[in-house]
CSV table of N, CA and C in Angstrom, one decimal:
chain,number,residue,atom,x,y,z
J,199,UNK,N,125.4,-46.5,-111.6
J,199,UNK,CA,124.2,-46.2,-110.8
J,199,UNK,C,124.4,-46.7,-109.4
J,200,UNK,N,124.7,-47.4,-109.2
J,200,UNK,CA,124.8,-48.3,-108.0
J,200,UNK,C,126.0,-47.2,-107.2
J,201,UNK,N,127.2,-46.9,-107.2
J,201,UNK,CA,127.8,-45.5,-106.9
J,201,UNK,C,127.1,-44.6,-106.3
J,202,UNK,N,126.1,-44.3,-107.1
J,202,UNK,CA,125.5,-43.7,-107.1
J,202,UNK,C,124.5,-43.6,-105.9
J,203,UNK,N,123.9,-44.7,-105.4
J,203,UNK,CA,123.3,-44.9,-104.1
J,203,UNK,C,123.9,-45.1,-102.9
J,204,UNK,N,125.4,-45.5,-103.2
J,204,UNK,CA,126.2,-45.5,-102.1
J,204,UNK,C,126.5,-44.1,-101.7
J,205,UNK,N,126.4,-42.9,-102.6
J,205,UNK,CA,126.7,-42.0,-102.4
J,205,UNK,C,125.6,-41.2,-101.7
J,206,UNK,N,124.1,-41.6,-102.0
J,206,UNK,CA,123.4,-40.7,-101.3
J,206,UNK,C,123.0,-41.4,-100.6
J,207,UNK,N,123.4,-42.7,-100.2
J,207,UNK,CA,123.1,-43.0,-98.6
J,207,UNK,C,124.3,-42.9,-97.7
J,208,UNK,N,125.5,-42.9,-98.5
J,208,UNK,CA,126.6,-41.9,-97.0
J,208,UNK,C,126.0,-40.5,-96.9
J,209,UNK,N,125.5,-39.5,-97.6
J,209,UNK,CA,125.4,-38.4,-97.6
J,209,UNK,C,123.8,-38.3,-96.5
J,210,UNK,N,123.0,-39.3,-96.8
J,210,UNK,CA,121.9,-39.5,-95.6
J,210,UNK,C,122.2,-40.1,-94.5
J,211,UNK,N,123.1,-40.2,-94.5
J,211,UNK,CA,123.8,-41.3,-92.9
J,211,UNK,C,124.6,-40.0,-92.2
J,212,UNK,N,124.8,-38.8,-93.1
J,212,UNK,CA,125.6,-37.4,-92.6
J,212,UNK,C,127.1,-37.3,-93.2
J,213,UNK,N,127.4,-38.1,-94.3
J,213,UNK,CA,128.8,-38.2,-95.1
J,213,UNK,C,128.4,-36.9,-95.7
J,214,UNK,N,130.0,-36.3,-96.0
J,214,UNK,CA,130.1,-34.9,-97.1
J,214,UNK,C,130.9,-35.8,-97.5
J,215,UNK,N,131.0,-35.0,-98.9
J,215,UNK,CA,131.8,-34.6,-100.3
J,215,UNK,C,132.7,-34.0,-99.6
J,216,UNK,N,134.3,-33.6,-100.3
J,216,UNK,CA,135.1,-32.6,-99.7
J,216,UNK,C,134.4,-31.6,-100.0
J,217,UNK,N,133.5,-30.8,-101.5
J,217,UNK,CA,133.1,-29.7,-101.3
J,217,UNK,C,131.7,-29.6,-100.5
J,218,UNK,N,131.3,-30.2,-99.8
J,218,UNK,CA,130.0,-30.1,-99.2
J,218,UNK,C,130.2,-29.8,-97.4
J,219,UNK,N,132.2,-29.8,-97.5
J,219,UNK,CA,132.3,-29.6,-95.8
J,219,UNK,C,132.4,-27.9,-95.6
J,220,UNK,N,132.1,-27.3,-94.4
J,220,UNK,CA,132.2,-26.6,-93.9
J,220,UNK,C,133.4,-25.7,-94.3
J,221,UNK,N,133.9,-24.2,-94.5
J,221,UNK,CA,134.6,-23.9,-94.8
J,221,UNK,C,136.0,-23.6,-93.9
J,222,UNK,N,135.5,-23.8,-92.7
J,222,UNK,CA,136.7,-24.2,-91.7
J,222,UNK,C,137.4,-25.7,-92.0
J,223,UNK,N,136.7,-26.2,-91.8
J,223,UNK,CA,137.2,-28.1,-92.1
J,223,UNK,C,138.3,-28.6,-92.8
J,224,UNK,N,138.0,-28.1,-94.1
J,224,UNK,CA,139.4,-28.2,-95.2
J,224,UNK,C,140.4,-27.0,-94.3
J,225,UNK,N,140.9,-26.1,-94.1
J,225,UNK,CA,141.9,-25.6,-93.1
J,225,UNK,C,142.3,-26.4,-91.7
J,226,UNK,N,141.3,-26.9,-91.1
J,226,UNK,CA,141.7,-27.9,-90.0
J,226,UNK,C,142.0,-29.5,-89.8
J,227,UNK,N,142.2,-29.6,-91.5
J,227,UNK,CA,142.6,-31.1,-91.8
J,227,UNK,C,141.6,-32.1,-92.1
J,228,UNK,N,140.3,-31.5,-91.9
J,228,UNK,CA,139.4,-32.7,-92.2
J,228,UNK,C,139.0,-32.6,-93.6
J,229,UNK,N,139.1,-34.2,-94.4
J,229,UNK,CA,138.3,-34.6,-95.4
J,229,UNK,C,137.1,-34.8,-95.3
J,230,UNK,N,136.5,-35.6,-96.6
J,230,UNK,CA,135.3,-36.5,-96.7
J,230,UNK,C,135.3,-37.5,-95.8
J,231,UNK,N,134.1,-38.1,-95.4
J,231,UNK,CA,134.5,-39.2,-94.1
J,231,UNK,C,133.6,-40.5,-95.2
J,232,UNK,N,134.3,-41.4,-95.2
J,232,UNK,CA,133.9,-42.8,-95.8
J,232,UNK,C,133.2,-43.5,-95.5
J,233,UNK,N,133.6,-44.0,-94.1
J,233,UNK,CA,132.3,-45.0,-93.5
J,233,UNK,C,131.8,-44.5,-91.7
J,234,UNK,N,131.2,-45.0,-91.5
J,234,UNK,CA,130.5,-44.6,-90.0
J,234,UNK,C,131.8,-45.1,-89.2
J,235,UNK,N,132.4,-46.1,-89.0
J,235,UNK,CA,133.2,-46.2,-88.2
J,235,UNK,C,134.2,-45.3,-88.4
J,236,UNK,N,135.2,-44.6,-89.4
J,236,UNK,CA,135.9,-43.7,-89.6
J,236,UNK,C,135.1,-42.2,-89.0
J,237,UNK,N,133.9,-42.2,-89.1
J,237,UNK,CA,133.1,-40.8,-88.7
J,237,UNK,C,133.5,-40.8,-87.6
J,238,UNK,N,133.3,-41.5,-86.7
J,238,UNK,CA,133.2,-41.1,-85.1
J,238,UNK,C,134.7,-40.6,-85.0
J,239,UNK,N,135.4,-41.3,-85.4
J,239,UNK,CA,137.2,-41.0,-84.8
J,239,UNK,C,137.1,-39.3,-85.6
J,240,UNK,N,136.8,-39.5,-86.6
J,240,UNK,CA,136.7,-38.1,-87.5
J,240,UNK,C,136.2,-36.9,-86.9
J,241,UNK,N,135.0,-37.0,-86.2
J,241,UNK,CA,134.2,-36.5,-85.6
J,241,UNK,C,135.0,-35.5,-84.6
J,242,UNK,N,135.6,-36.6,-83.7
J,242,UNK,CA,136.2,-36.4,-82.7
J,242,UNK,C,137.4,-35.2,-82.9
J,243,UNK,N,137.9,-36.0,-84.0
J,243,UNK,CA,139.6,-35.4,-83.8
J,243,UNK,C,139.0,-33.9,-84.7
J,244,UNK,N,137.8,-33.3,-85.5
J,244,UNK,CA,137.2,-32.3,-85.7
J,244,UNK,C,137.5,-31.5,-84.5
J,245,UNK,N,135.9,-32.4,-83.6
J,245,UNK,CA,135.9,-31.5,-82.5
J,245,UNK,C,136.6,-30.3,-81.5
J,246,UNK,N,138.4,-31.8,-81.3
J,246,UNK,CA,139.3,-31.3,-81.0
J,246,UNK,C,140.1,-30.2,-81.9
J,247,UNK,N,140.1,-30.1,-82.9
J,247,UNK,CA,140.2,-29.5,-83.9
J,247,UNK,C,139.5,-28.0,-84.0
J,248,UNK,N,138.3,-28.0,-84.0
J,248,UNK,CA,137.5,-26.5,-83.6
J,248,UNK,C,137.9,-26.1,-82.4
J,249,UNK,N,137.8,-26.8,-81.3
J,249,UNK,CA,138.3,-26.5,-79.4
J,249,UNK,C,139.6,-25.4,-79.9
J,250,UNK,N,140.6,-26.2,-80.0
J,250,UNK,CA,142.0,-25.5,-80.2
J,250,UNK,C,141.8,-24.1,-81.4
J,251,UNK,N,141.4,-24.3,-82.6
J,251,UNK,CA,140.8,-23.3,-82.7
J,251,UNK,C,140.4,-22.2,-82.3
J,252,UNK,N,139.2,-22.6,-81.2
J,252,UNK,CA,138.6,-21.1,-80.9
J,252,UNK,C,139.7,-21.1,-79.4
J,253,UNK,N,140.3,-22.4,-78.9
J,253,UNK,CA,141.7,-22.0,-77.8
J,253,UNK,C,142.5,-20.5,-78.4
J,254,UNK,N,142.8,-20.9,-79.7
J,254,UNK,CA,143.6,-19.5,-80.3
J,254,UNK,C,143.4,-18.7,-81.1
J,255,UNK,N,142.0,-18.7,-80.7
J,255,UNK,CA,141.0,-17.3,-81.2
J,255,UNK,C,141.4,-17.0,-82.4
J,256,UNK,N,141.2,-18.5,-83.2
J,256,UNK,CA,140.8,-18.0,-84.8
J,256,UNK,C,142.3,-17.9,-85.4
J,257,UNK,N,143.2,-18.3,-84.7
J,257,UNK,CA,144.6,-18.2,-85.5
J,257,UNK,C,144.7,-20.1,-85.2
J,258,UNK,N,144.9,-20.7,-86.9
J,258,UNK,CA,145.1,-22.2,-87.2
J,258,UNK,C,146.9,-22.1,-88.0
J,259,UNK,N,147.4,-22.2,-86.5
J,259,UNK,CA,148.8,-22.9,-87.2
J,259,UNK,C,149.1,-21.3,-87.9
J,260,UNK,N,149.7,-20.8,-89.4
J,260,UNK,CA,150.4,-19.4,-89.6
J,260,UNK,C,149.0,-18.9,-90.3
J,261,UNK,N,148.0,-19.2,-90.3
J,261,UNK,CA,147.1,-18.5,-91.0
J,261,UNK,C,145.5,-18.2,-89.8
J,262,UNK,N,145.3,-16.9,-89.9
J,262,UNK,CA,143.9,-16.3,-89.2
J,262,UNK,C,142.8,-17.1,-90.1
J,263,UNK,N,142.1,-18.1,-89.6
J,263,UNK,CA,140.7,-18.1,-90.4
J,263,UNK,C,139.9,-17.5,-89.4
J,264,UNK,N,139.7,-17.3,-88.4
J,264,UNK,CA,138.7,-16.3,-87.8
J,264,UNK,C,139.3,-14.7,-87.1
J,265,UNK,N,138.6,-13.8,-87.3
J,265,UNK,CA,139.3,-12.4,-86.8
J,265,UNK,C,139.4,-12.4,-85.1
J,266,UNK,N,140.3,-11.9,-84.7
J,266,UNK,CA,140.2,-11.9,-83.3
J,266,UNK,C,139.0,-11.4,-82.8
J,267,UNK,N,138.3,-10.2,-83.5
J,267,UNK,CA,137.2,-9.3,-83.4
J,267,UNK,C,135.9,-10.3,-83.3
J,268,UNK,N,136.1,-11.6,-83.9
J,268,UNK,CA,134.7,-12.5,-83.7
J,268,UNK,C,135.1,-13.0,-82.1
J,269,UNK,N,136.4,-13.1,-81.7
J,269,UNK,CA,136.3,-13.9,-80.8
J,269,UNK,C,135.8,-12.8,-79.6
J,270,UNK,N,136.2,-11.6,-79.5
J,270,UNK,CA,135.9,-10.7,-78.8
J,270,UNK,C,134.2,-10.7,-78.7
J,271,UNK,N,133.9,-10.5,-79.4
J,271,UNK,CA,132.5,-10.0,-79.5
J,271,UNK,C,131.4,-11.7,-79.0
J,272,UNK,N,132.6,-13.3,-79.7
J,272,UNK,CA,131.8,-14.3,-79.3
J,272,UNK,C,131.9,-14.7,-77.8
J,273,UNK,N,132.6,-14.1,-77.3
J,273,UNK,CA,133.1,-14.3,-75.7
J,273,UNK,C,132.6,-13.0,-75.0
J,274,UNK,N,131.6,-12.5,-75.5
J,274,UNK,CA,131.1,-11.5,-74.2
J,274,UNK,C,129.6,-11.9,-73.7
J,275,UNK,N,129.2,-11.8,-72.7
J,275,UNK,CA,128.0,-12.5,-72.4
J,275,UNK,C,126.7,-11.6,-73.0
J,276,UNK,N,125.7,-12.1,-73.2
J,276,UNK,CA,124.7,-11.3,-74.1
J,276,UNK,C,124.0,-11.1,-72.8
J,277,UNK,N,123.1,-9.5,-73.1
J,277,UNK,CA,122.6,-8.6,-72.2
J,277,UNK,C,121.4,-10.0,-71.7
J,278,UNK,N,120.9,-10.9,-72.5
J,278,UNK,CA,119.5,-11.9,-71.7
J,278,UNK,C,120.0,-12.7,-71.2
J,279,UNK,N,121.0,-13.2,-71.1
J,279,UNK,CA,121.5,-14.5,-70.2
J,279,UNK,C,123.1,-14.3,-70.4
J,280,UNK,N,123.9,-14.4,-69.2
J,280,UNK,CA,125.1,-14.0,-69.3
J,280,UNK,C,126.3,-15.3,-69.9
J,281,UNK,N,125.3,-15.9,-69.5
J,281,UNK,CA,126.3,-17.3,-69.9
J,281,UNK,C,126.5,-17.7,-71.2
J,282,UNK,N,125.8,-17.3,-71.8
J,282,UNK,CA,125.9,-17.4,-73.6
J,282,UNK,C,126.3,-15.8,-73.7
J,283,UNK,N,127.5,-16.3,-75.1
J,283,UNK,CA,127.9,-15.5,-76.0
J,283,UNK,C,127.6,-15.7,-77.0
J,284,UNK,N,127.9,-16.0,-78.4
J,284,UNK,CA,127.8,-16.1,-79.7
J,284,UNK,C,127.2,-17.5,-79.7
J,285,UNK,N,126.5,-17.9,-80.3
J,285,UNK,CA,125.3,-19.4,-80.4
J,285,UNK,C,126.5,-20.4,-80.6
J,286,UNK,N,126.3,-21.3,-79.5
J,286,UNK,CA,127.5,-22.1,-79.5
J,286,UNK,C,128.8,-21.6,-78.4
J,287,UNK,N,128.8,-20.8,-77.7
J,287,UNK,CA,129.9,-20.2,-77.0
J,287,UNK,C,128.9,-20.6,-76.2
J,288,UNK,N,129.5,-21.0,-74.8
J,288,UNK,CA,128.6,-21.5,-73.3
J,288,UNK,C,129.5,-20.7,-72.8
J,289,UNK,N,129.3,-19.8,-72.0
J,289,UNK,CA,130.5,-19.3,-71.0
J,289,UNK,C,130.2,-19.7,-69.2
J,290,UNK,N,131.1,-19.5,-68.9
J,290,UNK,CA,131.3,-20.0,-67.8
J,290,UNK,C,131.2,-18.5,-66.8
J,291,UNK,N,130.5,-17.8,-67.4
J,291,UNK,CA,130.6,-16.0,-65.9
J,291,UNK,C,130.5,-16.4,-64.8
J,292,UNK,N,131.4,-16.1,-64.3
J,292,UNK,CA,130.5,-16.1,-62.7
J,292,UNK,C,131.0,-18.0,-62.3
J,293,UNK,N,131.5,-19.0,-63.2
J,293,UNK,CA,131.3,-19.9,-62.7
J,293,UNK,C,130.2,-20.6,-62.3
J,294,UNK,N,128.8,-20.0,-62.9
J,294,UNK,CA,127.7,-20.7,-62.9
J,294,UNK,C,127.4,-22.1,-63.3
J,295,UNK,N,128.0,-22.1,-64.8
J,295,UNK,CA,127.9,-23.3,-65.6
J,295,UNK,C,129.0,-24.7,-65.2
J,296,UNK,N,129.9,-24.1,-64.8
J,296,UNK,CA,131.0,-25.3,-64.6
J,296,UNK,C,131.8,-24.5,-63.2
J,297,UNK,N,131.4,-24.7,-62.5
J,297,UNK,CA,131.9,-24.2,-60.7
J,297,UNK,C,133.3,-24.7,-60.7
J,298,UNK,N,133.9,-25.5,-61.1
J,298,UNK,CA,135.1,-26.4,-61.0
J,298,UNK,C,136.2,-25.7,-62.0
J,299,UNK,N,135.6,-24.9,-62.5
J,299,UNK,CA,136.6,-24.8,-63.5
J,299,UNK,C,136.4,-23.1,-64.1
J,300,UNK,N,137.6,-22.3,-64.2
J,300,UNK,CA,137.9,-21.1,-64.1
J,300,UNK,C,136.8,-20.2,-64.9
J,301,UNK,N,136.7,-18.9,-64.6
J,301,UNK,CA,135.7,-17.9,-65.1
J,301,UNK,C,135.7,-18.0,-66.4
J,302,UNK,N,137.0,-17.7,-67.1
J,302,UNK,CA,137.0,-17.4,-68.5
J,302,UNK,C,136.9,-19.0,-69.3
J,303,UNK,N,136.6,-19.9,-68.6
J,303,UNK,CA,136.3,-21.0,-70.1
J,303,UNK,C,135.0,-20.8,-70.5
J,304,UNK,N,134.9,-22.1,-71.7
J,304,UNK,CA,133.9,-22.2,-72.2
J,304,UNK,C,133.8,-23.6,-72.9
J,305,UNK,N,132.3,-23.5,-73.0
J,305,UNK,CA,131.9,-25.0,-73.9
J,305,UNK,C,131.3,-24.6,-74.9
J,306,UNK,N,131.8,-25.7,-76.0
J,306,UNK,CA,130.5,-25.4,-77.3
J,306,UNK,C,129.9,-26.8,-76.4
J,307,UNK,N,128.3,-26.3,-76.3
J,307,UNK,CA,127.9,-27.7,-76.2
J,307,UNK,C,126.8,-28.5,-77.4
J,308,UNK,N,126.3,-29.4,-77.5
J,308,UNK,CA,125.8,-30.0,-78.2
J,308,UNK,C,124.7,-31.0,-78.3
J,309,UNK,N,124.0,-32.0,-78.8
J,309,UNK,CA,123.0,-32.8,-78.3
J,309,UNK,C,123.8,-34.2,-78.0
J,310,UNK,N,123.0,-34.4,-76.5
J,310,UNK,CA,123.0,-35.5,-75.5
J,310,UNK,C,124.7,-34.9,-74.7
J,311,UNK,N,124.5,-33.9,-74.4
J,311,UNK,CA,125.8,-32.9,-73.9
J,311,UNK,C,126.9,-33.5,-74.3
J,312,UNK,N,127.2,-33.3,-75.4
J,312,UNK,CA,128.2,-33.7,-75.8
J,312,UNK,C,128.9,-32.6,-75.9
J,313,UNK,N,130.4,-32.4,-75.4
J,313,UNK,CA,130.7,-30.6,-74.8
J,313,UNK,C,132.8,-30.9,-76.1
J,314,UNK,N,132.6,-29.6,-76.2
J,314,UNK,CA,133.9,-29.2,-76.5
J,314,UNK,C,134.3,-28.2,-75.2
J,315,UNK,N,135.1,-28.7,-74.4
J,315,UNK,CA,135.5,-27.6,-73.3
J,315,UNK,C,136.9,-27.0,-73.5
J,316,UNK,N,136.5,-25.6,-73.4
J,316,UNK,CA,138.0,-25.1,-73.6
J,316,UNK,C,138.4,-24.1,-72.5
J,317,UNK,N,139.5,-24.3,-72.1
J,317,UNK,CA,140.1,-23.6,-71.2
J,317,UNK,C,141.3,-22.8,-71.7
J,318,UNK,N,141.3,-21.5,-71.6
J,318,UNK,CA,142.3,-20.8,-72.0
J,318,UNK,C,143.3,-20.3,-70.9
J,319,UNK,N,142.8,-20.4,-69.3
J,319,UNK,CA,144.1,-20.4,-68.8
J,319,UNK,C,144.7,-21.2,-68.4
J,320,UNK,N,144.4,-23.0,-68.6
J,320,UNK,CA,145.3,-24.1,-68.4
J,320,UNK,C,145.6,-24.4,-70.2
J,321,UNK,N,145.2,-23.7,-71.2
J,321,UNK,CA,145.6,-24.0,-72.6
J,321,UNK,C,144.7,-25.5,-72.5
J,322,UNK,N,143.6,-25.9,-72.2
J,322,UNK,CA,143.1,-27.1,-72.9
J,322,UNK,C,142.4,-27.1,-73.2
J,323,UNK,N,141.8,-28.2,-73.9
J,323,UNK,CA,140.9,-28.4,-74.5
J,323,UNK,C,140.2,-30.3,-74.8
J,324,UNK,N,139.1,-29.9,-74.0
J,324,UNK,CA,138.9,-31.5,-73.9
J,324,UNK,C,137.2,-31.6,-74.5
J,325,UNK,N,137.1,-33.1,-75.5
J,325,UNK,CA,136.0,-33.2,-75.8
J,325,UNK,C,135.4,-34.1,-74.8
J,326,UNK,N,134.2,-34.2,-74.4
J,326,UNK,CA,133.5,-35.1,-73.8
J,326,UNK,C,132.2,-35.4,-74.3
J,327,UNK,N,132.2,-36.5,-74.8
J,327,UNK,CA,130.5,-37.1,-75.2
J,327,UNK,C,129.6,-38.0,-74.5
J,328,UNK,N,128.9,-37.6,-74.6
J,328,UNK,CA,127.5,-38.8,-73.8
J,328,UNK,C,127.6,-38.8,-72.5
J,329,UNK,N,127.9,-37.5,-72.1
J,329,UNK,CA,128.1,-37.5,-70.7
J,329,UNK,C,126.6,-37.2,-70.3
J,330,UNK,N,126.2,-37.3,-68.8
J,330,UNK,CA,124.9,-37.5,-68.5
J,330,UNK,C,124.4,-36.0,-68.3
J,331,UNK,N,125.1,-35.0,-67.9
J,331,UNK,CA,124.8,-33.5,-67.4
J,331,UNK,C,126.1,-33.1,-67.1
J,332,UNK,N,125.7,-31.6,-66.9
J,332,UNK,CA,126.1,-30.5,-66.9
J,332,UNK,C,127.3,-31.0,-65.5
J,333,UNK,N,127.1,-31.2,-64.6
J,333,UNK,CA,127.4,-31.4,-63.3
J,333,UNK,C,128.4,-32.6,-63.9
J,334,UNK,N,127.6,-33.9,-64.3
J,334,UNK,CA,129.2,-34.5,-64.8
J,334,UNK,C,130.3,-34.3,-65.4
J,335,UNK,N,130.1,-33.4,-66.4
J,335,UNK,CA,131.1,-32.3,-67.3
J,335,UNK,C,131.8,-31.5,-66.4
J,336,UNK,N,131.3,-30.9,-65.4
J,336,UNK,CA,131.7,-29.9,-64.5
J,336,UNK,C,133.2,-31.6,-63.5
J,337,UNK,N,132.9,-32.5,-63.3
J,337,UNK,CA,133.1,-33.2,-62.6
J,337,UNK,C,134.7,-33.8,-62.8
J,338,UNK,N,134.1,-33.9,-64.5
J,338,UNK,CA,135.5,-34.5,-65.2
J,338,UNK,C,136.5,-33.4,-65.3
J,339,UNK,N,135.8,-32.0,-65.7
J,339,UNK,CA,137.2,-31.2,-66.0
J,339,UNK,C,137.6,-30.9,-64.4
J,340,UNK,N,136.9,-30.6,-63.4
J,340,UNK,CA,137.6,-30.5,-62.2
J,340,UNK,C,138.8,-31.7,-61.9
J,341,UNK,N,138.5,-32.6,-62.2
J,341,UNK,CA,139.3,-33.7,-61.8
J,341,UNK,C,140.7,-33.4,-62.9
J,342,UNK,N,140.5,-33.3,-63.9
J,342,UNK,CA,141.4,-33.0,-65.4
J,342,UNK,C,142.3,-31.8,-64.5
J,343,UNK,N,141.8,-30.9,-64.4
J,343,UNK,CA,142.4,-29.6,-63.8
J,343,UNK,C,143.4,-30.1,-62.3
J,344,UNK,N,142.7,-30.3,-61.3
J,344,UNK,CA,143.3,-31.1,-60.5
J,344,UNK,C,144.5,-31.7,-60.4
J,345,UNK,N,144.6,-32.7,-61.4
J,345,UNK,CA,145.4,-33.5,-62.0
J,345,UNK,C,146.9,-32.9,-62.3
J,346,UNK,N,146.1,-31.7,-63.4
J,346,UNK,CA,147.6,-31.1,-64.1
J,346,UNK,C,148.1,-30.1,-63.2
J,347,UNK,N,147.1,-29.9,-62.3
J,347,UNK,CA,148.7,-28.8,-61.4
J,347,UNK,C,149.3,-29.4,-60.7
């Protein structure tokens, strides 16, 4: 019994089961996550994990788990706001969203901007969390970018 409560209080604190993860997750190396301090590092190396990902549009290592065809269609800007593509794609048209940093990126972003940034013509991919705005995110990858040429 007692198992038992440990188990639906990791699962209320946001623990999965291995069958309760996402069906990308097992393909990108992620398990069950154990304790809260293992989550965050988990979290992370996820995050980077989906970035790279949608970096190679759905091809993980020798196997396609996403069609190129989602990525086409998630990377075009929708006719009400150009800057979103597919729920979760942030694009950068026009350089609106991230001025610093090239047309064709993008962010998944998330709550308290916590951003997956990917750039596909420097090939990166950087997570950033708890950053304060839009403008700071814009701030760090300009500097990132900077850097590597």
């Amino acid at each position: 019994a007692s198992s038992r409560l440990v188990e639906q209080q990791q699962l209320r604190l946001g623990h999965q089961r291995p069958g309760d993860l996402d069906p990308l997750a097992l393909p990108l190396g992620q398990r069950a996550v154990i304790t809260l301090r293992q989550r965050q590092s988990a979290e992370l190396r996820l995050d980077l994990r989906f970035g790279l990902l949608t970096l190679r549009r759905g091809q993980w290592r020798e196997r396609r788990l996403l069609s190129e065809r989602f990525f086409t269609q998630a990377l075009t800007p929708t006719p009400v706001e150009s800057g979103y593509g597919f729920m979760n794609f942030f694009l950068n048209t026009g350089q609106k969203r991230l001025p610093g940093a090239p047309d064709s990126s993008y962010a998944h972003l998330g709550n308290g901007t916590n951003a997956v940034y990917v750039d596909p013509t420097s090939d990166l991919v950087v997570v950033a969390r708890w950053i304060s705005s839009a403008r700071t995110l814009d701030g760090v990858i300009k500097q990132l970018l900077v850097g590597s040429n």
